[in-house]
Coordinates of C-alpha atoms in Angstrom, one line a residue:
Chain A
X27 CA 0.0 0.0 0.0
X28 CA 1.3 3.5 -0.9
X29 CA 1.8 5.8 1.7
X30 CA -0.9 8.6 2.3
X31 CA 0.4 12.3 0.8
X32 CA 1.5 13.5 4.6
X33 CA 2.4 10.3 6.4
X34 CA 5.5 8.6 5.4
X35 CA 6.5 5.4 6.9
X36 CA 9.8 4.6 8.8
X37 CA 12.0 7.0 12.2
X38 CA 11.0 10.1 12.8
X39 CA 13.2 12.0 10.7
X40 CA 11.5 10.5 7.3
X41 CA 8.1 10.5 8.6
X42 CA 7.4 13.8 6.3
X43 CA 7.1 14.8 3.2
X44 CA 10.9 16.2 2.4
X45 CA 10.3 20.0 2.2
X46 CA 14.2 21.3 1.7
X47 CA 16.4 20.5 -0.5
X48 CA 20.2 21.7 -0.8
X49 CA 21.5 21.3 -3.9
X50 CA 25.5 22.0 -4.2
X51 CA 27.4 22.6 -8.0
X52 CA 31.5 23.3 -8.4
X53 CA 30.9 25.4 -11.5
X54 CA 29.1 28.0 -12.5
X55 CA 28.5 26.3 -16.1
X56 CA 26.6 23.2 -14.6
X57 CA 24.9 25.9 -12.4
X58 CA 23.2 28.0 -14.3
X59 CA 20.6 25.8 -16.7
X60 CA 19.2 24.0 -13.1
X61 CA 19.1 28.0 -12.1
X62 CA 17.0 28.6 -14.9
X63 CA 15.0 25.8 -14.7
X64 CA 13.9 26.1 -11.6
X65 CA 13.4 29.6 -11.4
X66 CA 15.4 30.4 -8.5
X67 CA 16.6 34.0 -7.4
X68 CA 20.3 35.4 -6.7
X69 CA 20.5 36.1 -2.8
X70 CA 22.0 39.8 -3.6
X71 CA 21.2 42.3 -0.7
X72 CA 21.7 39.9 2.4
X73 CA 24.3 36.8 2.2
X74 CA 23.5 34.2 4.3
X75 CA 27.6 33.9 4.3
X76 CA 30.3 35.9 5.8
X77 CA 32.0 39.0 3.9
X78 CA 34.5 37.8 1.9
X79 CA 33.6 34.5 0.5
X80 CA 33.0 34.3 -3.3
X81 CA 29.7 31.5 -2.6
X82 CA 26.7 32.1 -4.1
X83 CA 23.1 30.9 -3.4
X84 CA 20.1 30.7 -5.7
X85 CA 16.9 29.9 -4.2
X86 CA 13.2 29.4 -4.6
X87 CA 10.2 27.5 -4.7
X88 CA 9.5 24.5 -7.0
X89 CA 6.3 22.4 -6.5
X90 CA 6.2 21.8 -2.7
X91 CA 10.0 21.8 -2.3
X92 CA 12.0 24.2 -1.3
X93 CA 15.4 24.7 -3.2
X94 CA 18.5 26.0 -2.6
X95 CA 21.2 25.6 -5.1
X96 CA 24.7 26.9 -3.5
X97 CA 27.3 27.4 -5.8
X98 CA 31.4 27.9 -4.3
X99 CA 31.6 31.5 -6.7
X100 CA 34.6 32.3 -8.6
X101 CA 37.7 32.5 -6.9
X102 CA 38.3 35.9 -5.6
X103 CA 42.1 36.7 -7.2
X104 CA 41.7 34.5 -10.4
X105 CA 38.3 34.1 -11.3
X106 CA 38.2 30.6 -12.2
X107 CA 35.3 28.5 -10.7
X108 CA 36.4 27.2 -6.4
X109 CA 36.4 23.4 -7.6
X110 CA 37.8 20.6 -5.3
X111 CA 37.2 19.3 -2.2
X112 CA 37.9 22.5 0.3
X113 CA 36.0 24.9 -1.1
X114 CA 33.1 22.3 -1.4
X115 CA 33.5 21.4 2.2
X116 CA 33.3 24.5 3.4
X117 CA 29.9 25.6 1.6
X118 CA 28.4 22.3 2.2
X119 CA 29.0 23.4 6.1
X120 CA 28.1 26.8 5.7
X121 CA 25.3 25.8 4.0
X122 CA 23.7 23.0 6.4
X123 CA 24.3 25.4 9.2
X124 CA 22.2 28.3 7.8
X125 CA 19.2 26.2 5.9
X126 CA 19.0 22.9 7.7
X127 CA 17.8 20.9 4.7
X128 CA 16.0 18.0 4.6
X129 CA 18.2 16.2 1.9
X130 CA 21.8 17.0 -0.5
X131 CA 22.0 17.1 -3.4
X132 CA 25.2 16.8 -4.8
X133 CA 25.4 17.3 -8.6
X134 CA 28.3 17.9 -10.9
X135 CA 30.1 16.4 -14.1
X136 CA 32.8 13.8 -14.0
X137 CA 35.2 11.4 -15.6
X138 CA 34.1 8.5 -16.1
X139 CA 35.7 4.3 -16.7
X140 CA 34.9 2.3 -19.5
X141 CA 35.8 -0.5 -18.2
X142 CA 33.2 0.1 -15.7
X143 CA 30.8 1.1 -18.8
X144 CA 30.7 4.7 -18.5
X145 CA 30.3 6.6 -21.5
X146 CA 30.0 10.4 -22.3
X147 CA 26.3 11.8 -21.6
X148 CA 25.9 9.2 -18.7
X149 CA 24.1 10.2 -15.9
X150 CA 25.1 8.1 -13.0
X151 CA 23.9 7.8 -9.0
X152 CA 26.5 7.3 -6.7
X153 CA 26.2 4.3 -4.6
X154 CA 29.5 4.8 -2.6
X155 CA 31.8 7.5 -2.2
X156 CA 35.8 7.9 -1.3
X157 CA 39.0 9.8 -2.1
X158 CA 41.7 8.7 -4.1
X159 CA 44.5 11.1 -3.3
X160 CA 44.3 11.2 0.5
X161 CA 47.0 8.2 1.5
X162 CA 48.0 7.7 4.6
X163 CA 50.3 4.4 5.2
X164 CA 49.7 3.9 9.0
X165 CA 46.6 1.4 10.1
X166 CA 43.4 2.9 10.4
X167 CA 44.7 6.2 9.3
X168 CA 44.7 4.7 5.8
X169 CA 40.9 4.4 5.9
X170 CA 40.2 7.2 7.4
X171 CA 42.0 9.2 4.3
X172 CA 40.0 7.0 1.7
X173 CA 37.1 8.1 3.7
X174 CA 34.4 5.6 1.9
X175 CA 30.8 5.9 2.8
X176 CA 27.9 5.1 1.7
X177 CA 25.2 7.7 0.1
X178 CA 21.8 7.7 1.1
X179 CA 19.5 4.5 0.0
X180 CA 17.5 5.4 -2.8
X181 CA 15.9 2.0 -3.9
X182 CA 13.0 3.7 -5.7
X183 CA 15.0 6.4 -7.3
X184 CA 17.3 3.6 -9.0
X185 CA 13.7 1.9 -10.1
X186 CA 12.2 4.9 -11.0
X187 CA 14.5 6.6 -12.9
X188 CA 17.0 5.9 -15.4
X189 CA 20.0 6.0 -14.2
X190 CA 23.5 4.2 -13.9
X191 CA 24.6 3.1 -10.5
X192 CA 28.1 3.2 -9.6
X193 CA 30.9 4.2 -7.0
X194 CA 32.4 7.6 -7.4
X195 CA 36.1 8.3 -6.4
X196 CA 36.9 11.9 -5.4
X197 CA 40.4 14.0 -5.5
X198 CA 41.7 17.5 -6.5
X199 CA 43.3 16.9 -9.3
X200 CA 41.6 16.9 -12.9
X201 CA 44.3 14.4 -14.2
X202 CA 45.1 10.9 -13.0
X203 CA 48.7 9.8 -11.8
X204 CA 49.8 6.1 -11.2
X205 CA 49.2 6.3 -7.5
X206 CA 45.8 8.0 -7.8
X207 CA 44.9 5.4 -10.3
X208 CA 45.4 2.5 -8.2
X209 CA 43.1 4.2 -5.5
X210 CA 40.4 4.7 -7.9
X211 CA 41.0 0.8 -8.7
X212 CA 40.7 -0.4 -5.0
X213 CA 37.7 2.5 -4.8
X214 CA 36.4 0.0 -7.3
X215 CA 34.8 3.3 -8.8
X216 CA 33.0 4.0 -12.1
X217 CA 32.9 7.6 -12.2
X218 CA 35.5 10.2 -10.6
X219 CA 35.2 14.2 -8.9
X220 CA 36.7 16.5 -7.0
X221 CA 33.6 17.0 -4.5
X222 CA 32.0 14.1 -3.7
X223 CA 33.3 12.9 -0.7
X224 CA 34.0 15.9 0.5
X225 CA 30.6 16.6 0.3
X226 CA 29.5 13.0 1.7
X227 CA 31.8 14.0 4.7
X228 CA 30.4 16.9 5.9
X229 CA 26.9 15.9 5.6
X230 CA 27.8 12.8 7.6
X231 CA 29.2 15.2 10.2
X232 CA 25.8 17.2 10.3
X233 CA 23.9 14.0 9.5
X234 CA 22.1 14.8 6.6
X235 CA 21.4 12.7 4.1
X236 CA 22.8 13.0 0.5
X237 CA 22.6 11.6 -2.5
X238 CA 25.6 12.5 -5.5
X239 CA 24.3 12.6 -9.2
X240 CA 27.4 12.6 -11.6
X241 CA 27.3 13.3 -15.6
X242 CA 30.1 11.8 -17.4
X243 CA 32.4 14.6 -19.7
X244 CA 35.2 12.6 -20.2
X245 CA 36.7 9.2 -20.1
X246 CA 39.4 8.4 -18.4
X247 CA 40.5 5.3 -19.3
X248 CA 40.4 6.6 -23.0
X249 CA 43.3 8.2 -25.4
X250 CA 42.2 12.1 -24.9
X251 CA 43.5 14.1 -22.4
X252 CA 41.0 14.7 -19.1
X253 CA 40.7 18.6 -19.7
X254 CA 40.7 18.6 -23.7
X255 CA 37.5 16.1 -23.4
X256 CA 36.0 17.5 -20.3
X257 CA 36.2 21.0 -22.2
X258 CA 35.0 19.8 -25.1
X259 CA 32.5 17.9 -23.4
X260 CA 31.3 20.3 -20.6
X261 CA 27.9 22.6 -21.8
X262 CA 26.4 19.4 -23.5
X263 CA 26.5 16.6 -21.1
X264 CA 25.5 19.5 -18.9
X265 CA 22.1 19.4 -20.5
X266 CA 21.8 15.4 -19.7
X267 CA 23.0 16.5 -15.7
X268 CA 20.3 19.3 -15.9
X269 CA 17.4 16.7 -17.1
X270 CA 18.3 14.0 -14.6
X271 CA 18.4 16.7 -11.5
X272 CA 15.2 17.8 -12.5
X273 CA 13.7 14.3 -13.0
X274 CA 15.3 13.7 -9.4
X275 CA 13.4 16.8 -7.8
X276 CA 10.4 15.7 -9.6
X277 CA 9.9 12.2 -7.5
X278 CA 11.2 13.7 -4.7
X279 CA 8.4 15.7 -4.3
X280 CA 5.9 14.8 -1.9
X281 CA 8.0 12.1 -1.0
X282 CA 9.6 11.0 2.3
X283 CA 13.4 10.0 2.7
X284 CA 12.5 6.9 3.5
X285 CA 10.4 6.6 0.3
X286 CA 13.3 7.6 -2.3
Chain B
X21 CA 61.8 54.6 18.6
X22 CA 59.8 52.0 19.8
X23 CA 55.9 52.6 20.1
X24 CA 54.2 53.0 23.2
X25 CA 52.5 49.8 24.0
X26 CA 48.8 50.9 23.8
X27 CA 49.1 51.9 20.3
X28 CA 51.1 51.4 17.3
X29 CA 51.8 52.2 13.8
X30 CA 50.1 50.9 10.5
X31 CA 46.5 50.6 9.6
X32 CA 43.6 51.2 11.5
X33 CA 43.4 46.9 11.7
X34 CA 47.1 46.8 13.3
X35 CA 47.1 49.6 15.1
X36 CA 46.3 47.9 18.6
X37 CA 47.7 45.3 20.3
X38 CA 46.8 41.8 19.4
X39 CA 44.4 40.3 21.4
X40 CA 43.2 37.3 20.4
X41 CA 44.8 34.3 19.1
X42 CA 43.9 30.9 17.4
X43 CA 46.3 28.2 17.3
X44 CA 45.5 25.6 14.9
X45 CA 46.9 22.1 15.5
X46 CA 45.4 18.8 14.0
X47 CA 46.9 16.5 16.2
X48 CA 46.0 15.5 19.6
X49 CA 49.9 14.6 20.6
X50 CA 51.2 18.4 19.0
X51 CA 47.9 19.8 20.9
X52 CA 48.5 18.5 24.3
X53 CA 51.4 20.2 25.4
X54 CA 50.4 23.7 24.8
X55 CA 47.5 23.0 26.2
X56 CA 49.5 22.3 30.0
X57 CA 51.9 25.1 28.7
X58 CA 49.3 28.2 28.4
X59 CA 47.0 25.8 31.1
X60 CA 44.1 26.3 28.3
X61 CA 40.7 24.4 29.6
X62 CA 38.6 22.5 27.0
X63 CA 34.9 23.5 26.5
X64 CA 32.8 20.9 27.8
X65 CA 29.2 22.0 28.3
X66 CA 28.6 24.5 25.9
X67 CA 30.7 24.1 22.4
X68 CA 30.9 26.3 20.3
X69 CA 30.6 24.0 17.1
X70 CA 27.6 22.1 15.7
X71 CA 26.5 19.0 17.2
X72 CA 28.1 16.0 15.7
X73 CA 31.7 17.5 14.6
X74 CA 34.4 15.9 17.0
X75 CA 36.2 19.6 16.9
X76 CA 37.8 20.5 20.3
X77 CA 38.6 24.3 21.7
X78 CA 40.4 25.2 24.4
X79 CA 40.7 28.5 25.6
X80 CA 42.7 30.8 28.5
X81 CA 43.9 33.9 29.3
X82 CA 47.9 34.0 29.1
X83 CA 49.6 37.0 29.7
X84 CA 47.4 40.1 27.8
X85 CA 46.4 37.4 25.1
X86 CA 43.0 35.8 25.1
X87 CA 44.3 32.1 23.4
X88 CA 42.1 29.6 21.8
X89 CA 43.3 26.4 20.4
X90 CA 41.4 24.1 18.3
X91 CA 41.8 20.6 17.0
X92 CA 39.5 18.8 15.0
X93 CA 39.6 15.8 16.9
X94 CA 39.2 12.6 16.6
X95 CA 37.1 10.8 13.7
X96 CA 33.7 9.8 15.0
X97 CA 33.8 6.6 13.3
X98 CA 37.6 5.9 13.0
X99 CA 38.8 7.5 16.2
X100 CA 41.8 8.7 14.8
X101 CA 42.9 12.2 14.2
X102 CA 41.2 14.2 11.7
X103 CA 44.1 15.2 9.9
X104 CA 44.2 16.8 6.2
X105 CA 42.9 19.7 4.3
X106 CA 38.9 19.3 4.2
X107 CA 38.8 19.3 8.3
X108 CA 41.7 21.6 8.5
X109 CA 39.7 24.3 6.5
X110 CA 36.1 22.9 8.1
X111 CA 37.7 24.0 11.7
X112 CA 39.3 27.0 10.6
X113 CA 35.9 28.3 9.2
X114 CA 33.8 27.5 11.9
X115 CA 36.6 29.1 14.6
X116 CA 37.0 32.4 13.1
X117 CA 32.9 32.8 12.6
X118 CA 32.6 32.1 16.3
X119 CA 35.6 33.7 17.6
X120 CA 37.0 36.4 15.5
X121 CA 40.8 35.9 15.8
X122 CA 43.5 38.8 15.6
X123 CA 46.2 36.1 14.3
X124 CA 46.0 32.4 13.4
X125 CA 49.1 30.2 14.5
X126 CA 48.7 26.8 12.7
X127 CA 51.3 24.5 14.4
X128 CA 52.3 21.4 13.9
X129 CA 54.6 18.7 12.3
X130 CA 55.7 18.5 8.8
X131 CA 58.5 16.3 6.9
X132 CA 61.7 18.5 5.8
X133 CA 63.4 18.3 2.2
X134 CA 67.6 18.3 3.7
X135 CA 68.1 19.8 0.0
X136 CA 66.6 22.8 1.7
X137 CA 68.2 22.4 4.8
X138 CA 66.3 20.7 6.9
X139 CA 66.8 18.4 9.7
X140 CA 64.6 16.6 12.0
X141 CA 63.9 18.9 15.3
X142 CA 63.8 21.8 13.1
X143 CA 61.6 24.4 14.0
X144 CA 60.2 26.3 10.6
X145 CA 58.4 29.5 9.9
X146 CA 56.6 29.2 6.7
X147 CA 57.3 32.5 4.3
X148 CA 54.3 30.9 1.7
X149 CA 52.2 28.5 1.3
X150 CA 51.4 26.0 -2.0
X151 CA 48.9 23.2 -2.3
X152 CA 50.6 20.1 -4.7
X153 CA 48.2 17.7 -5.1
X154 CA 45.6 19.7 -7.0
X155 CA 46.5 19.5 -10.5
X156 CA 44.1 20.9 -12.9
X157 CA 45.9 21.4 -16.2
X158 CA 43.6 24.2 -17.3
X159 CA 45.3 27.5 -17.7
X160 CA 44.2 29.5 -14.9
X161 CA 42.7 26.8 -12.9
X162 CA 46.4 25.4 -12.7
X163 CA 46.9 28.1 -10.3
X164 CA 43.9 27.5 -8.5
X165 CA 45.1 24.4 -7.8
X166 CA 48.6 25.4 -6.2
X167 CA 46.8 28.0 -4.4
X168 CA 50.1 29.9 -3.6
X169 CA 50.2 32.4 -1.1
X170 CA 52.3 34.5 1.0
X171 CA 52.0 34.1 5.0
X172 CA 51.5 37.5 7.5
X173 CA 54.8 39.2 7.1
X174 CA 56.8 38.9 10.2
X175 CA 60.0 40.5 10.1
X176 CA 60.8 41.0 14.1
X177 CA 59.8 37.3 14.5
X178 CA 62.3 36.3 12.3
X179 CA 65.0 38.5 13.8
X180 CA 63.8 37.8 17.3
X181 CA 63.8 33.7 17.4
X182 CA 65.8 31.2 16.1
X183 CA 63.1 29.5 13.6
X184 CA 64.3 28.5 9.8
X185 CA 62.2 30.1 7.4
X186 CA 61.5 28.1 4.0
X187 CA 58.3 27.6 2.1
X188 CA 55.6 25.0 2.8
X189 CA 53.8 22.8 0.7
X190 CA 50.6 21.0 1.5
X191 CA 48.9 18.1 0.5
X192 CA 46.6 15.1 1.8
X193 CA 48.9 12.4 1.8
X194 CA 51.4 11.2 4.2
X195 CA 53.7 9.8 2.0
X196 CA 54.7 11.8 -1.4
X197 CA 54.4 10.3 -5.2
X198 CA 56.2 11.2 -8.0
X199 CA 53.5 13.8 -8.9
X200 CA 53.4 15.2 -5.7
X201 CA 57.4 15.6 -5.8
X202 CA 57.7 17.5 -8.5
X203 CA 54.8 20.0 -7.8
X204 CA 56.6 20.3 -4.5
X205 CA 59.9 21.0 -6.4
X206 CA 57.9 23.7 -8.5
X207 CA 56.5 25.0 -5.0
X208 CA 60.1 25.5 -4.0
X209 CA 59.2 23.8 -0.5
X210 CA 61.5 23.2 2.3
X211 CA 58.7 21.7 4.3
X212 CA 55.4 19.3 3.7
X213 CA 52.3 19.2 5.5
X214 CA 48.9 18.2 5.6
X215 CA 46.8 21.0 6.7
X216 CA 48.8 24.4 6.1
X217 CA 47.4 26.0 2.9
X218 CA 44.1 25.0 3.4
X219 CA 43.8 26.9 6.7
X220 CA 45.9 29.8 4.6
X221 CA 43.2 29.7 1.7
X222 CA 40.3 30.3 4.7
X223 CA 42.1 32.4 6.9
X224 CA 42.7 34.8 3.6
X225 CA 39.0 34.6 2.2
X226 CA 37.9 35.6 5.5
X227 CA 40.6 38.1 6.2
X228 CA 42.4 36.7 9.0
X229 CA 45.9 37.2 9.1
X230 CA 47.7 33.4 9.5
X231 CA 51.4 32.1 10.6
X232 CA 52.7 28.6 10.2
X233 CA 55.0 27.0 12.5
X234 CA 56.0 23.7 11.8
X235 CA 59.0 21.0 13.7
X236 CA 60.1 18.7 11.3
X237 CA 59.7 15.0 12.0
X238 CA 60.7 13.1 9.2
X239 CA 63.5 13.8 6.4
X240 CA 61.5 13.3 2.6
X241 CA 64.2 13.6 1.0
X242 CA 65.6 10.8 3.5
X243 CA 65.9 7.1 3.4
X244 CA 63.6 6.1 5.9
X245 CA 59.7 5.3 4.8
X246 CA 58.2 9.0 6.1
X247 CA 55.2 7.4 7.8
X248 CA 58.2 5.1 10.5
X249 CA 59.9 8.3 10.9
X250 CA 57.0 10.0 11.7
X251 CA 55.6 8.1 14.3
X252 CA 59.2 7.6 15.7
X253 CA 60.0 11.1 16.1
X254 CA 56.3 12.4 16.8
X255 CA 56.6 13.6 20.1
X256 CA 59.8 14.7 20.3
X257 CA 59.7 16.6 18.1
X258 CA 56.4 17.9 19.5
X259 CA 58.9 19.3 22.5
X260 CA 60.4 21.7 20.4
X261 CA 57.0 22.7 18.5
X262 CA 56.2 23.2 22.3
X263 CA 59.3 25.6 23.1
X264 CA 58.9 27.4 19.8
X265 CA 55.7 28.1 19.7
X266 CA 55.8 29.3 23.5
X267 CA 58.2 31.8 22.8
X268 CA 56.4 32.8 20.0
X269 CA 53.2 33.5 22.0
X270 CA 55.3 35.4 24.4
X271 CA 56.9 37.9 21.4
X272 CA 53.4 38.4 19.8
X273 CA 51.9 39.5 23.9
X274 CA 51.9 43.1 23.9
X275 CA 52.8 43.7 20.1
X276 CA 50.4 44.9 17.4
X277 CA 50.6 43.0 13.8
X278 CA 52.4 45.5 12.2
X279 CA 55.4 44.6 14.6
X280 CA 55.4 40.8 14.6

């Protein structure tokens, strides 16, 4: 039997309908169609962050949800979006602190594996999530530098919508050196950022749930170069990113966490 | 002529003495002695940081200097130290929102390059500060990556006390891959740490003027694995981060931040 409209089952926490939602983007180009879409507004006159940091947050109603979509801004000497895994920490906190949403939302491009049959355009949902460039050769220290947790359980998300399911690795670099690689390996992951676990860390932290949605620019297991593809790449697999986010926010509407 | 000590020269922001300091240290062994030393007490009842975050202060009065220290504690899950750049920046955020810091001292351990000069005991003042394990091969974005940046200028500190000055370089791993090296050759380092420019890079964005002291505990450029030296020479050494960073507390009581 489906759960009535304003009773959800399962603990407390996902016994209502989700009504927040933080979404969090690295760049401004795989911002701005889900800005659009949604219709959300620029906070200009009154930052909910301190003087000085270049984050920015859109925001706004969509059906019964209500969005935030908090972007890290351009960095404040050179201009160029704050990618990696500090600057995405820190709004994720900042963030969590000030809106208290119900769920993450963690979307982005990445490269992706062949051999773990990712291809350009793909769309996938994160099952897992650790770093690859955090190593740490003393016991226990060693895991806590690959960090891996798991994401929030969406069983009816991975029915309901199409997309791939795989482990995504996370580090600051764009490129992939021999030692990074063989994390990714033992990560057993299909897709690679430079948020994700960050992300995943901090919302453990705050314990909020979030869930990582990944569109694939560039192949790294292939012959091109990471940044010549993911360049080339970028403002059309954005598009396929921007459909699947909005499918997401769709069935999450009206539902319950423990209903996703 | 010396100034009076109720004012001194410079811009409105240095013109009084300092008053408040945050030392940053991500270790509970390079934590504990200062804590005895400057006989700081930990907040118990009331923290000032979210529920959930394993993020320590202490805090005293020593001398004319109100000092708080801060480590980020232990991993909830792991239970080791929460070492690296993500909770290095998380707890250097969250500190200066809550306690609006004159000066940031991060302290702690860091391995040496003897090409440089370094030898284990060493007590170093960092002059910059370099990230090199973000490699983004993007013009522009490449020096996003590095995130280079000069430390507070402290000219009498460096006259006054017997500390080496060379640059640091940061990254998230203990140990130090081929890619690593050479960004670290680039970076012109003399020391490598875990935490430093990422608490640079959020002490900048939110103004905060930052110094780095760091005791060198393992030789990089040595022929010992790093992470055996490490742990061999980890609290020793921590006795001379101690004595160093003591003295250095005692130079900046009284002064303004134009004279450090």
């Amino acid at each position: 039997m489906a759960p009535p409209p304003e009773e959800c089952d399962a603990g407390l926490a996902a016994r209502r309908p989700i009504s927040s939602i933080l979404i969090i983007i690295a760049m401004q180009t795989e911002a701005f169609p889900l800005v659009n879409k949604f219709q959300l507004s620029e906070d200009t006159e009154r930052s909910l962050f301190p003087k000085g940091v270049p984050w920015v947050r859109y925001h706004g109603k969509y059906k019964n949800l209500s969005i935030n979509l908090v972007w890290p801004g351009k960095d404040v000497i050179l201009g160029v979006d704050s990618v990696g895994t500090v600057s995405a920490s820190l709004v994720t906190y900042a963030s969590i602190q000030a809106l208290k949403p119900d769920l993450i939302i963690n979307a982005g491009t990445a490269g992706g594996f062949k051999v773990k049959g990712a291809c350009i355009g793909d769309v996938f949902l994160a099952t897992d999530v650790a770093f690859h460039d955090r190593r740490i050769p003393i016991p226990v220290f060693d895991q806590y530098g690959v960090g891996a947790r798991r994401t929030h359980d969406t069983p009816n998300i991975v029915k309901e919508l199409n997309l791939k399911l795989g482990r995504l690795s996370t580090g600051d670099s764009l490129d992939m050196s021999p030692h990074d690689e063989s994390a990714i390996l033992a990560n057993e992951a299909a897709i690679k950022d430079m948020e994700g676990a960050a992300v995943a860390y901090v919302a453990d932290l705050l314990s909020v749930p979030a869930i990582f949605v990944k569109a694939v620019t560039d192949i790294v297991d292939g012959e091109k170069p990471a940044a010549e593809e993911f360049l080339q790449n970028l403002v059309a697999v954005t598009a396929a990113l921007d459909q699947a986010v909005t499918q997401l926010v769709d069935f999450i509407n009206g539902r319950c966490l423990s209903d996703l």
